[in-house]
């Protein structure tokens, strides 16, 4: 990557008591890119982000933001950052606008124009003068993001920004990230366990599980590492027979995803040959579809986990 | 882009204090506390006056009425103020707003110093409110001019108010030590309720043991006749300025001409040391705490 890195972490580890939550994490986020930090719940995403922002002290390792060490030059490093860490946080007895004004004071005072702009971006112009205690979860989430955007940051850190949002809200956040990057050239570090969403916006991702970075790179690096998958549709009764046939005849790891549907790795197989062999063995082929692996599938392959991701 | 220079310590503390005042001035719990402080003083004044009328006794002056009312109001107000100050830091931990604050160009030390600054402002506001209410009541019922006996001026009004100001400094010092304790408790708690409960327990102990000498004063007389006149009551800072109600019982011409008495020195030393100790404890906590909320 050329130029100054927005985030650079080297060997970040964190122990809580006898338990190591994060093991020697190396991360690099380039200026102006959208970087996805992916992992299931409890993988160590939020702990890593807290260390990057100085909210908790790393047991070992260093982190810097635009070349400034977060431990030694905290104020110089953090002044370029807008952060939304693990859920929104406000004073519920104040309105959304007053919360923005109040937290803006800490950085020297946000202009009313800027407050209006971030409220408009997050769709909160109408309820801005109502007390936050009356906001829905989605509105609070969006206000949290508005707060992170307030100081025109060069780096936006969003930790699970779509938690608690409906599909429409999730789509809006996704579009907002793309817009912010396009309009303000802001680097965005976004953590999520919603892989489908991340796949659509991220330039690069890092996959973390059980406190360790498993892989880091472009989506093509991660998804393209595995060969394409193939989906085979047969009658429900023939599922077991077809699965066994594929394993024996083509030595491929075929698995039944549900009655009548089988998935297998394509590898170097010629699908025409596979189709002919299935028919000649007396199986009715309803469907034989090559499918590129999704980020989610790549993730499951990498981590062996799937219970807490979508 | 936002400002390119990193703000200095005082600038940041100033911003934090401003934000804190903006916040607290709209928090109903704090507003209720301050209303209670005033509400206690004003009906207290009416009841005291009516009580005096019923018993056929009167205060010797508006000052004495005000001082008497002040000491009763302070007892109650100090508890309210202590409770309010106990939530000063924990409100940000409980609402998780601490993570928003600490991801701004604000260091932990600056944040803590700003909390202490706000605590002291609240102490001064409380004293100002109480003096206003108590002296106002004294003026309303008895007047607050020069203190006279027959045609002689015993103490001029300017001297009375000067002494009130000096005594208020010592009161602020004593209350400041209590405020420092409250903020320190607040830094060790993750919930407002927890901070208040622990705060009330410690406040009761401190009052019972008189650890922080908010009632330190000067001693009049000696031996069995020795009487401690708390500063909280008198606002007189020298034995030369004894409340008129006590003059009849005293030997004239008490030979101490300075308010810098051993008791005052003890108050200054104890309260300053306690404040410093509490601040260091809070600093250790805040600097080393992992905010994992």
Coordinates of C-alpha atoms in Angstrom, one line a residue:
Chain A
X1 CA 0.0 0.0 0.0
X2 CA 1.3 3.4 -0.8
X3 CA 1.1 6.5 1.5
X4 CA 0.6 6.8 5.2
X5 CA -1.5 4.0 6.7
X6 CA -4.7 5.1 8.4
X7 CA -4.3 2.3 10.9
X8 CA -1.2 0.2 11.6
X9 CA -1.2 -2.4 14.4
X10 CA 1.7 -4.7 15.2
X11 CA 1.5 -7.7 17.5
X12 CA -1.5 -6.4 19.5
X13 CA -2.4 -8.8 22.2
X14 CA -4.7 -8.5 25.2
X15 CA -5.0 -10.7 28.2
X16 CA -7.9 -10.4 30.7
X17 CA -6.8 -12.3 33.8
X18 CA -5.6 -15.7 32.6
X19 CA -7.5 -15.5 29.3
X20 CA -6.0 -14.2 26.1
X21 CA -8.7 -12.4 24.2
X22 CA -6.5 -11.2 21.3
X23 CA -3.3 -12.9 20.1
X24 CA -0.7 -10.8 18.3
X25 CA -2.9 -9.1 15.8
X26 CA -1.3 -7.3 12.8
X27 CA -3.5 -4.9 10.9
X28 CA -3.1 -2.3 8.2
X29 CA -5.8 -0.1 6.9
X30 CA -4.9 2.2 4.0
X31 CA -6.1 5.8 3.8
X32 CA -9.3 6.1 1.9
X33 CA -10.2 2.4 1.9
X34 CA -13.1 0.5 3.4
X35 CA -11.7 -2.3 5.5
X36 CA -13.9 -5.0 6.9
X37 CA -13.0 -6.6 10.2
X38 CA -14.9 -9.8 10.2
X39 CA -15.5 -12.4 12.8
X40 CA -18.1 -14.2 14.9
X41 CA -19.3 -12.7 18.2
X42 CA -16.5 -13.0 20.8
X43 CA -13.8 -13.4 18.2
X44 CA -11.9 -10.4 19.5
X45 CA -13.0 -7.7 17.0
X46 CA -14.2 -5.2 19.6
X47 CA -11.3 -5.8 21.9
X48 CA -8.9 -5.1 19.0
X49 CA -10.8 -1.9 18.1
X50 CA -10.7 -0.7 21.7
X51 CA -7.0 -1.2 21.7
X52 CA -6.6 0.7 18.5
X53 CA -8.6 3.6 20.0
X54 CA -6.8 3.6 23.3
X55 CA -9.9 2.6 25.3
X56 CA -8.0 -0.4 26.7
X57 CA -4.3 -0.9 26.9
X58 CA -2.7 -3.7 24.9
X59 CA -0.8 -6.3 26.9
X60 CA 1.7 -6.3 24.1
X61 CA 2.1 -4.6 20.7
X62 CA 1.6 -1.2 19.3
X63 CA -1.0 0.7 17.3
X64 CA -0.8 3.9 15.4
X65 CA -3.2 6.1 13.5
X66 CA -1.9 8.1 10.6
X67 CA 1.6 7.5 11.9
X68 CA 0.9 8.6 15.5
X69 CA 1.2 6.1 18.3
X70 CA -2.0 5.8 20.1
X71 CA -0.3 5.2 23.5
X72 CA 2.4 7.9 23.3
X73 CA 0.7 10.5 21.1
X74 CA -2.9 9.9 22.0
X75 CA -4.4 13.3 21.2
X76 CA -2.5 13.7 18.0
X77 CA -3.6 10.2 16.9
X78 CA -7.2 10.3 17.9
X79 CA -8.1 13.8 16.5
X80 CA -8.4 12.3 13.1
X81 CA -10.8 9.5 14.3
X82 CA -14.5 9.3 14.5
X83 CA -15.6 6.2 16.3
X84 CA -18.6 4.1 17.0
X85 CA -17.7 1.4 19.4
X86 CA -20.0 -1.5 20.3
X87 CA -23.3 0.3 20.3
X88 CA -24.4 3.9 20.5
X89 CA -23.9 5.8 23.7
X90 CA -25.6 9.1 24.6
X91 CA -27.2 11.0 27.4
X92 CA -30.8 9.8 27.1
X93 CA -32.2 13.0 28.8
X94 CA -30.8 15.2 26.0
X95 CA -32.1 15.5 22.4
X96 CA -30.1 14.0 19.5
X97 CA -29.1 17.5 18.4
X98 CA -27.9 18.5 21.9
X99 CA -25.9 15.3 22.3
X100 CA -24.1 16.1 19.0
X101 CA -23.6 19.7 20.2
X102 CA -22.3 18.5 23.5
X103 CA -19.8 16.0 22.2
X104 CA -18.8 18.4 19.5
X105 CA -17.7 20.8 22.2
X106 CA -15.0 18.4 23.2
X107 CA -13.3 18.8 19.8
X108 CA -13.7 22.6 19.8
X109 CA -17.3 22.8 18.8
X110 CA -19.1 21.5 15.7
X111 CA -20.8 24.0 13.6
X112 CA -24.6 23.9 13.4
X113 CA -24.2 23.3 9.6
X114 CA -22.1 20.3 10.2
X115 CA -24.6 19.0 12.8
X116 CA -27.4 19.5 10.4
X117 CA -25.4 17.7 7.7
X118 CA -24.7 14.6 9.7
X119 CA -28.3 14.5 10.9
X120 CA -29.4 14.6 7.3
X121 CA -26.9 11.9 6.2
X122 CA -28.2 9.6 8.9
X123 CA -31.9 10.4 8.3
X124 CA -32.4 12.0 11.7
X125 CA -33.3 15.5 10.8
X126 CA -36.9 15.2 11.8
X127 CA -36.4 13.6 15.3
X128 CA -33.3 15.6 16.1
X129 CA -34.9 17.7 18.8
X130 CA -36.6 14.9 20.6
X131 CA -35.0 13.2 23.6
X132 CA -32.8 10.3 22.8
X133 CA -34.7 8.2 25.5
X134 CA -37.6 8.1 23.0
X135 CA -35.5 6.9 20.1
X136 CA -35.8 3.4 18.6
X137 CA -32.7 1.2 18.5
X138 CA -32.2 2.0 14.8
X139 CA -32.4 5.7 15.5
X140 CA -29.9 5.4 18.3
X141 CA -27.6 3.4 16.0
X142 CA -27.8 6.1 13.3
X143 CA -27.2 8.9 15.9
X144 CA -24.1 7.0 17.0
X145 CA -22.8 7.1 13.5
X146 CA -23.7 10.7 13.1
X147 CA -21.7 11.4 16.2
X148 CA -18.7 9.6 14.7
X149 CA -18.9 11.7 11.6
X150 CA -19.2 15.0 13.4
X151 CA -15.6 16.1 13.3
X152 CA -15.0 15.2 9.6
X153 CA -12.7 12.3 10.5
X154 CA -10.0 10.9 8.2
X155 CA -10.6 7.5 9.8
X156 CA -14.0 6.3 10.7
X157 CA -14.1 3.2 13.0
X158 CA -17.5 1.5 13.1
X159 CA -17.9 -1.4 15.4
X160 CA -20.9 -3.5 14.4
X161 CA -22.8 -0.5 13.0
X162 CA -25.7 -2.5 11.7
X163 CA -26.6 -4.3 14.9
X164 CA -30.3 -4.0 15.6
X165 CA -31.1 -2.5 12.3
X166 CA -33.7 -3.8 9.9
X167 CA -32.7 -4.7 6.3
X168 CA -33.6 -1.2 5.1
X169 CA -31.5 0.4 7.9
X170 CA -28.7 -2.0 7.1
X171 CA -28.8 -1.0 3.5
X172 CA -28.8 2.7 4.4
X173 CA -25.7 2.3 6.6
X174 CA -23.9 0.4 3.7
X175 CA -24.8 3.2 1.3
X176 CA -23.7 5.8 3.8
X177 CA -20.3 4.2 4.2
X178 CA -19.8 4.3 0.4
X179 CA -21.0 7.9 0.3
X180 CA -18.7 9.1 3.1
X181 CA -15.7 7.5 1.4
X182 CA -16.6 9.0 -1.9
X183 CA -17.3 12.5 -0.6
X184 CA -14.7 12.9 2.2
X185 CA -12.1 10.3 1.2
X186 CA -12.5 8.8 4.7
X187 CA -10.9 5.5 5.5
X188 CA -13.4 3.2 7.2
X189 CA -12.6 0.3 9.5
X190 CA -15.9 -1.5 10.0
X191 CA -16.3 -4.6 12.0
X192 CA -19.2 -6.9 11.6
X193 CA -20.4 -10.5 11.7
X194 CA -22.9 -9.7 8.8
X195 CA -20.7 -11.0 6.1
X196 CA -23.1 -10.5 3.2
X197 CA -23.2 -6.8 4.0
X198 CA -19.4 -6.5 4.2
X199 CA -18.9 -8.3 1.0
X200 CA -20.7 -5.5 -0.8
X201 CA -18.7 -2.6 0.5
X202 CA -15.3 -3.6 1.6
X203 CA -12.1 -3.2 -0.4
X204 CA -10.2 -5.5 1.9
X205 CA -11.0 -7.6 4.9
X206 CA -9.4 -9.3 7.8
X207 CA -11.0 -12.4 9.3
X208 CA -10.6 -12.9 13.0
X209 CA -11.6 -15.9 15.1
X210 CA -10.8 -16.9 18.7
X211 CA -8.6 -13.8 18.9
X212 CA -6.4 -14.6 15.9
X213 CA -6.3 -13.1 12.4
X214 CA -6.8 -16.0 10.1
X215 CA -6.5 -14.1 6.8
X216 CA -6.2 -10.6 5.6
X217 CA -6.5 -9.3 2.0
X218 CA -8.8 -8.3 -0.8
X219 CA -12.1 -10.1 -1.2
X220 CA -10.7 -12.0 -4.1
X221 CA -7.7 -13.1 -2.0
X222 CA -10.1 -14.6 0.5
X223 CA -13.0 -15.8 -1.5
X224 CA -10.9 -16.8 -4.5
X225 CA -8.6 -19.1 -2.5
X226 CA -11.2 -21.8 -2.6
X227 CA -12.4 -23.3 -5.8
X228 CA -16.0 -22.7 -6.9
X229 CA -18.8 -24.7 -5.6
X230 CA -21.4 -26.6 -7.5
X231 CA -25.0 -27.1 -6.5
X232 CA -26.7 -30.3 -7.6
X233 CA -30.5 -30.8 -7.4
X234 CA -31.9 -34.3 -7.5
X235 CA -35.2 -35.8 -6.2
X236 CA -35.4 -35.9 -2.4
X237 CA -35.2 -39.7 -2.3
X238 CA -32.1 -39.8 -4.4
X239 CA -30.1 -37.4 -2.2
X240 CA -28.0 -40.1 -0.4
X241 CA -27.5 -42.1 -3.6
X242 CA -26.2 -39.0 -5.5
X243 CA -24.0 -37.9 -2.7
X244 CA -22.3 -41.4 -2.5
X245 CA -22.0 -41.5 -6.3
X246 CA -20.2 -38.2 -6.4
X247 CA -17.8 -39.2 -3.7
X248 CA -17.0 -42.5 -5.2
X249 CA -16.9 -41.6 -8.9
X250 CA -15.2 -38.2 -8.7
X251 CA -13.5 -38.3 -5.3
X252 CA -15.1 -35.0 -4.3
X253 CA -16.4 -33.9 -0.9
X254 CA -20.1 -33.8 -1.6
X255 CA -22.4 -32.7 1.2
X256 CA -26.2 -32.6 1.3
X257 CA -27.4 -29.2 2.3
X258 CA -31.1 -30.3 2.4
X259 CA -33.3 -33.0 0.9
X260 CA -32.7 -33.0 -2.8
X261 CA -29.8 -30.6 -2.8
X262 CA -26.1 -31.5 -2.7
X263 CA -23.1 -29.2 -2.8
X264 CA -19.6 -30.2 -3.9
X265 CA -16.3 -28.6 -4.8
X266 CA -15.8 -28.2 -8.5
X267 CA -12.1 -28.4 -8.6
X268 CA -11.0 -29.5 -12.1
X269 CA -14.2 -31.4 -12.8
X270 CA -15.9 -30.9 -16.1
X271 CA -19.6 -30.4 -15.3
X272 CA -20.7 -31.9 -18.6
X273 CA -18.9 -35.1 -17.7
X274 CA -20.5 -35.1 -14.2
X275 CA -23.9 -34.5 -15.6
X276 CA -23.6 -37.3 -18.1
X277 CA -22.3 -39.7 -15.4
X278 CA -25.2 -38.9 -13.0
X279 CA -27.8 -39.5 -15.7
X280 CA -26.1 -42.7 -16.9
X281 CA -26.2 -43.9 -13.3
X282 CA -30.0 -43.5 -13.4
X283 CA -30.3 -40.3 -11.3
X284 CA -32.6 -37.5 -12.5
X285 CA -30.7 -34.3 -12.5
X286 CA -32.9 -31.3 -11.7
X287 CA -30.2 -28.7 -11.5
X288 CA -26.4 -28.5 -11.8
X289 CA -25.3 -25.0 -11.0
X290 CA -21.7 -23.7 -10.6
X291 CA -21.6 -21.2 -7.8
X292 CA -18.9 -18.9 -6.6
X293 CA -18.2 -19.2 -3.0
X294 CA -19.6 -16.4 -0.9
X295 CA -17.6 -14.5 1.8
X296 CA -19.7 -16.4 4.3
X297 CA -18.7 -19.7 2.9
X298 CA -15.0 -18.7 2.8
X299 CA -15.4 -17.5 6.4
X300 CA -16.8 -20.8 7.5
X301 CA -14.1 -22.6 5.8
X302 CA -11.5 -20.4 7.4
X303 CA -12.9 -20.4 10.9
X304 CA -15.0 -23.6 11.1
X305 CA -17.7 -21.5 12.7
X306 CA -21.1 -20.6 11.4
X307 CA -23.4 -20.3 14.4
X308 CA -23.1 -16.6 14.9
X309 CA -22.7 -15.3 11.5
X310 CA -25.2 -14.4 8.8
Chain B
X1 CA -11.1 19.1 8.2
X2 CA -11.2 19.9 11.9
X3 CA -8.7 22.0 13.7
X4 CA -5.1 20.8 12.9
X5 CA -3.5 21.7 16.1
X6 CA -3.8 19.6 19.2
X7 CA -5.5 21.6 22.0
X8 CA -3.5 22.1 25.2
X9 CA -4.4 20.8 28.7
X10 CA -6.3 23.9 29.9
X11 CA -8.2 24.3 26.7
X12 CA -9.3 20.7 26.8
X13 CA -10.3 20.9 30.5
X14 CA -12.2 24.0 29.7
X15 CA -14.1 22.3 26.9
X16 CA -14.8 19.4 29.2
X17 CA -16.1 21.6 32.0
X18 CA -18.3 23.4 29.5
X19 CA -19.7 20.2 28.2
X20 CA -20.3 18.9 31.7
X21 CA -22.2 22.0 32.7
X22 CA -24.3 21.8 29.5
X23 CA -25.1 18.2 30.4
X24 CA -25.7 18.5 34.1
X25 CA -27.8 21.7 33.7
X26 CA -30.3 19.5 31.8
X27 CA -30.2 16.4 34.0
X28 CA -33.3 16.3 36.1
X29 CA -31.6 14.4 39.0
X30 CA -29.0 17.3 39.4
X31 CA -31.7 20.0 39.0
X32 CA -33.9 18.3 41.6
X33 CA -30.9 18.1 44.0
X34 CA -30.3 21.8 43.7
X35 CA -33.9 22.7 44.0
X36 CA -34.0 20.5 47.2
X37 CA -31.1 22.4 48.6
X38 CA -33.0 25.7 48.2
X39 CA -36.3 24.2 49.2
X40 CA -34.8 23.1 52.5
X41 CA -33.4 26.5 53.3
X42 CA -36.4 28.6 52.5
X43 CA -39.1 26.7 54.5
X44 CA -36.4 26.2 57.1
X45 CA -36.2 29.9 57.5
X46 CA -39.9 30.3 57.8
X47 CA -40.2 27.5 60.4
X48 CA -37.2 28.8 62.4
X49 CA -38.7 32.3 62.5
X50 CA -42.1 31.0 63.5
X51 CA -40.4 28.8 66.1
X52 CA -38.6 31.8 67.6
X53 CA -41.9 33.7 67.7
X54 CA -43.7 30.9 69.4
X55 CA -41.0 30.5 72.0
X56 CA -40.8 34.3 72.5
X57 CA -37.1 34.4 71.7
X58 CA -35.5 36.2 68.8
X59 CA -32.1 36.1 67.1
X60 CA -29.9 38.9 68.1
X61 CA -29.4 39.8 64.5
X62 CA -30.1 38.9 60.9
X63 CA -26.6 37.5 60.8
X64 CA -27.2 35.1 63.7
X65 CA -30.5 34.0 62.2
X66 CA -28.7 33.4 58.9
X67 CA -25.8 31.5 60.5
X68 CA -28.1 29.3 62.5
X69 CA -30.2 28.5 59.4
X70 CA -27.0 27.9 57.4
X71 CA -25.7 25.2 59.7
X72 CA -29.0 23.3 59.6
X73 CA -29.2 23.6 55.8
X74 CA -25.6 22.6 55.4
X75 CA -26.2 19.3 57.2
X76 CA -28.9 18.4 54.7
X77 CA -27.3 19.9 51.7
X78 CA -24.0 18.3 52.1
X79 CA -25.7 14.9 51.8
X80 CA -27.6 15.9 48.6
X81 CA -24.5 17.4 47.1
X82 CA -22.4 14.3 48.0
X83 CA -25.0 12.1 46.2
X84 CA -25.0 14.3 43.1
X85 CA -21.2 14.3 43.0
X86 CA -21.1 10.5 43.3
X87 CA -22.6 10.2 39.9
X88 CA -20.3 12.7 38.2
X89 CA -18.0 10.1 36.7
X90 CA -20.2 7.0 36.9
X91 CA -22.9 8.7 34.7
X92 CA -20.5 8.4 31.8
X93 CA -19.5 4.9 32.6
X94 CA -23.1 3.8 33.1
X95 CA -24.3 5.4 29.9
X96 CA -21.1 4.2 28.1
X97 CA -20.5 7.8 27.0
X98 CA -17.1 7.5 28.5
X99 CA -16.0 5.7 25.3
X100 CA -17.4 8.6 23.2
X101 CA -15.5 11.1 25.3
X102 CA -12.2 9.1 25.3
X103 CA -12.3 8.7 21.5
X104 CA -12.1 12.5 21.2
X105 CA -8.9 14.4 21.7
X106 CA -9.3 14.2 25.5
X107 CA -6.8 12.4 27.8
X108 CA -7.9 10.6 30.9
X109 CA -6.1 13.0 33.2
X110 CA -7.9 16.0 31.5
X111 CA -11.2 14.2 31.9
X112 CA -10.6 13.6 35.6
X113 CA -9.3 17.1 36.3
X114 CA -12.5 18.5 34.6
X115 CA -14.7 16.3 36.9
X116 CA -12.9 17.8 39.9
X117 CA -13.3 21.3 38.6
X118 CA -17.0 20.7 38.0
X119 CA -17.3 19.3 41.5
X120 CA -15.7 22.4 43.0
X121 CA -18.0 24.6 40.9
X122 CA -20.9 22.7 42.3
X123 CA -19.6 23.1 45.9
X124 CA -19.3 26.9 45.3
X125 CA -22.7 27.0 43.7
X126 CA -24.2 25.2 46.7
X127 CA -22.6 27.6 49.2
X128 CA -23.6 30.6 47.1
X129 CA -27.2 29.4 46.9
X130 CA -27.3 28.6 50.6
X131 CA -25.8 31.9 51.7
X132 CA -28.2 33.7 49.4
X133 CA -31.2 32.0 50.9
X134 CA -30.0 32.2 54.5
X135 CA -28.8 35.8 54.4
X136 CA -31.9 36.7 52.5
X137 CA -34.0 35.2 55.2
X138 CA -31.9 37.0 57.8
X139 CA -32.3 40.3 56.0
X140 CA -36.0 39.7 55.6
X141 CA -36.8 39.0 59.2
X142 CA -34.2 41.0 61.1
X143 CA -32.2 43.1 58.7
X144 CA -28.5 42.9 57.8
X145 CA -26.9 46.2 58.6
X146 CA -24.1 47.1 61.0
X147 CA -24.3 45.2 64.3
X148 CA -25.1 47.6 67.0
X149 CA -25.6 47.5 70.7
X150 CA -27.4 50.6 71.8
X151 CA -25.8 53.4 69.8
X152 CA -22.4 51.7 69.4
X153 CA -21.4 49.8 66.3
X154 CA -19.9 46.5 67.4
X155 CA -19.2 45.2 63.9
X156 CA -19.7 47.0 60.6
X157 CA -21.6 45.3 57.8
X158 CA -18.5 45.3 55.6
X159 CA -16.6 43.4 58.3
X160 CA -19.4 40.9 58.6
X161 CA -19.5 40.1 54.9
X162 CA -15.7 40.0 54.7
X163 CA -15.7 37.4 57.4
X164 CA -18.5 35.5 55.8
X165 CA -16.3 35.4 52.6
X166 CA -13.3 34.1 54.5
X167 CA -15.3 31.5 56.3
X168 CA -16.8 30.4 53.0
X169 CA -13.3 29.7 51.7
X170 CA -12.7 27.3 54.6
X171 CA -16.2 25.8 54.1
X172 CA -15.4 25.3 50.5
X173 CA -12.1 23.6 51.4
X174 CA -13.9 21.2 53.7
X175 CA -16.7 20.5 51.2
X176 CA -14.1 20.2 48.5
X177 CA -12.5 17.3 50.3
X178 CA -15.8 15.7 50.5
X179 CA -16.4 16.4 46.9
X180 CA -13.0 14.8 46.0
X181 CA -14.1 11.7 47.9
X182 CA -17.4 11.6 46.0
X183 CA -15.7 11.9 42.6
X184 CA -13.2 9.3 43.6
X185 CA -15.9 6.8 44.6
X186 CA -17.5 7.7 41.2
X187 CA -14.4 6.6 39.3
X188 CA -14.4 3.2 41.0
X189 CA -18.0 2.4 40.1
X190 CA -19.6 1.3 36.9
X191 CA -23.1 2.1 37.9
X192 CA -24.7 5.3 39.3
X193 CA -26.6 3.3 41.9
X194 CA -23.5 1.6 43.2
X195 CA -21.6 4.9 43.4
X196 CA -24.5 6.5 45.4
X197 CA -24.8 3.5 47.8
X198 CA -21.1 3.4 48.5
X199 CA -21.0 7.2 48.7
X200 CA -23.8 7.4 51.3
X201 CA -22.2 4.7 53.4
X202 CA -18.8 6.5 53.4
X203 CA -20.5 9.9 53.9
X204 CA -22.2 8.6 57.0
X205 CA -18.9 7.3 58.4
X206 CA -17.1 10.5 57.7
X207 CA -19.8 12.5 59.4
X208 CA -20.0 10.1 62.4
X209 CA -16.2 10.0 62.8
X210 CA -15.7 13.7 61.8
X211 CA -12.9 12.6 59.5
X212 CA -13.2 15.6 57.3
X213 CA -13.6 18.5 59.7
X214 CA -16.3 20.5 58.1
X215 CA -17.4 21.5 61.6
X216 CA -14.0 22.6 62.8
X217 CA -14.0 26.0 64.3
X218 CA -12.5 27.8 67.2
X219 CA -12.8 27.3 70.8
X220 CA -14.2 29.9 73.2
X221 CA -13.3 29.7 76.8
X222 CA -11.3 27.0 78.5
X223 CA -11.7 24.0 80.7
X224 CA -15.3 22.9 81.3
X225 CA -16.5 26.1 79.8
X226 CA -14.7 25.5 76.5
X227 CA -17.1 25.7 73.5
X228 CA -16.3 24.8 70.0
X229 CA -17.8 27.3 67.6
X230 CA -18.0 25.6 64.2
X231 CA -17.2 27.7 61.1
X232 CA -20.2 26.2 59.5
X233 CA -22.3 28.0 62.1
X234 CA -20.6 31.3 62.7
X235 CA -18.9 32.4 59.6
X236 CA -16.8 34.4 62.0
X237 CA -13.2 33.8 61.6
X238 CA -11.8 35.2 64.8
X239 CA -12.6 35.0 68.4
X240 CA -12.8 38.7 68.2
X241 CA -16.0 38.3 66.2
X242 CA -18.2 36.1 68.4
X243 CA -21.9 35.8 67.6
X244 CA -23.8 38.4 69.6
X245 CA -25.9 35.7 71.3
X246 CA -22.8 34.4 73.0
X247 CA -21.3 37.8 74.0
X248 CA -23.1 37.9 77.3
X249 CA -21.5 34.6 78.4
X250 CA -18.0 35.5 77.5
X251 CA -15.2 37.3 79.2
X252 CA -14.7 40.5 77.3
X253 CA -11.6 40.9 75.2
X254 CA -10.7 37.4 74.0
X255 CA -6.9 37.7 73.3
X256 CA -6.7 36.2 69.8
X257 CA -6.4 38.5 66.9
X258 CA -6.0 36.2 64.0
X259 CA -8.3 33.8 62.3
X260 CA -5.2 31.6 61.4
X261 CA -5.7 29.5 64.5
X262 CA -4.5 26.0 65.1
X263 CA -7.9 24.7 64.3
X264 CA -8.0 26.5 61.0
X265 CA -4.5 25.2 60.2
X266 CA -5.6 21.7 61.0
X267 CA -8.6 22.1 58.7
X268 CA -6.5 23.3 55.9
X269 CA -3.9 20.5 56.3
X270 CA -6.4 17.7 56.8
X271 CA -8.7 18.8 54.0
X272 CA -5.9 19.5 51.5
X273 CA -4.2 16.2 52.3
X274 CA -7.5 14.3 52.0
X275 CA -8.3 16.0 48.7
X276 CA -4.9 15.2 47.3
X277 CA -5.1 11.6 48.4
X278 CA -8.5 11.1 46.9
X279 CA -7.4 12.7 43.6
X280 CA -4.4 10.3 43.4
X281 CA -6.6 7.3 44.1
X282 CA -8.9 8.4 41.3
X283 CA -6.1 9.1 39.0
X284 CA -4.6 5.7 39.4
X285 CA -8.0 4.2 38.8
X286 CA -8.8 6.2 35.7
X287 CA -5.4 5.9 34.1
X288 CA -5.3 2.2 34.5
X289 CA -8.9 1.3 33.9
X290 CA -9.8 -0.7 30.8
X291 CA -13.1 0.8 29.5
X292 CA -14.7 -2.4 28.2
X293 CA -18.3 -1.2 28.5

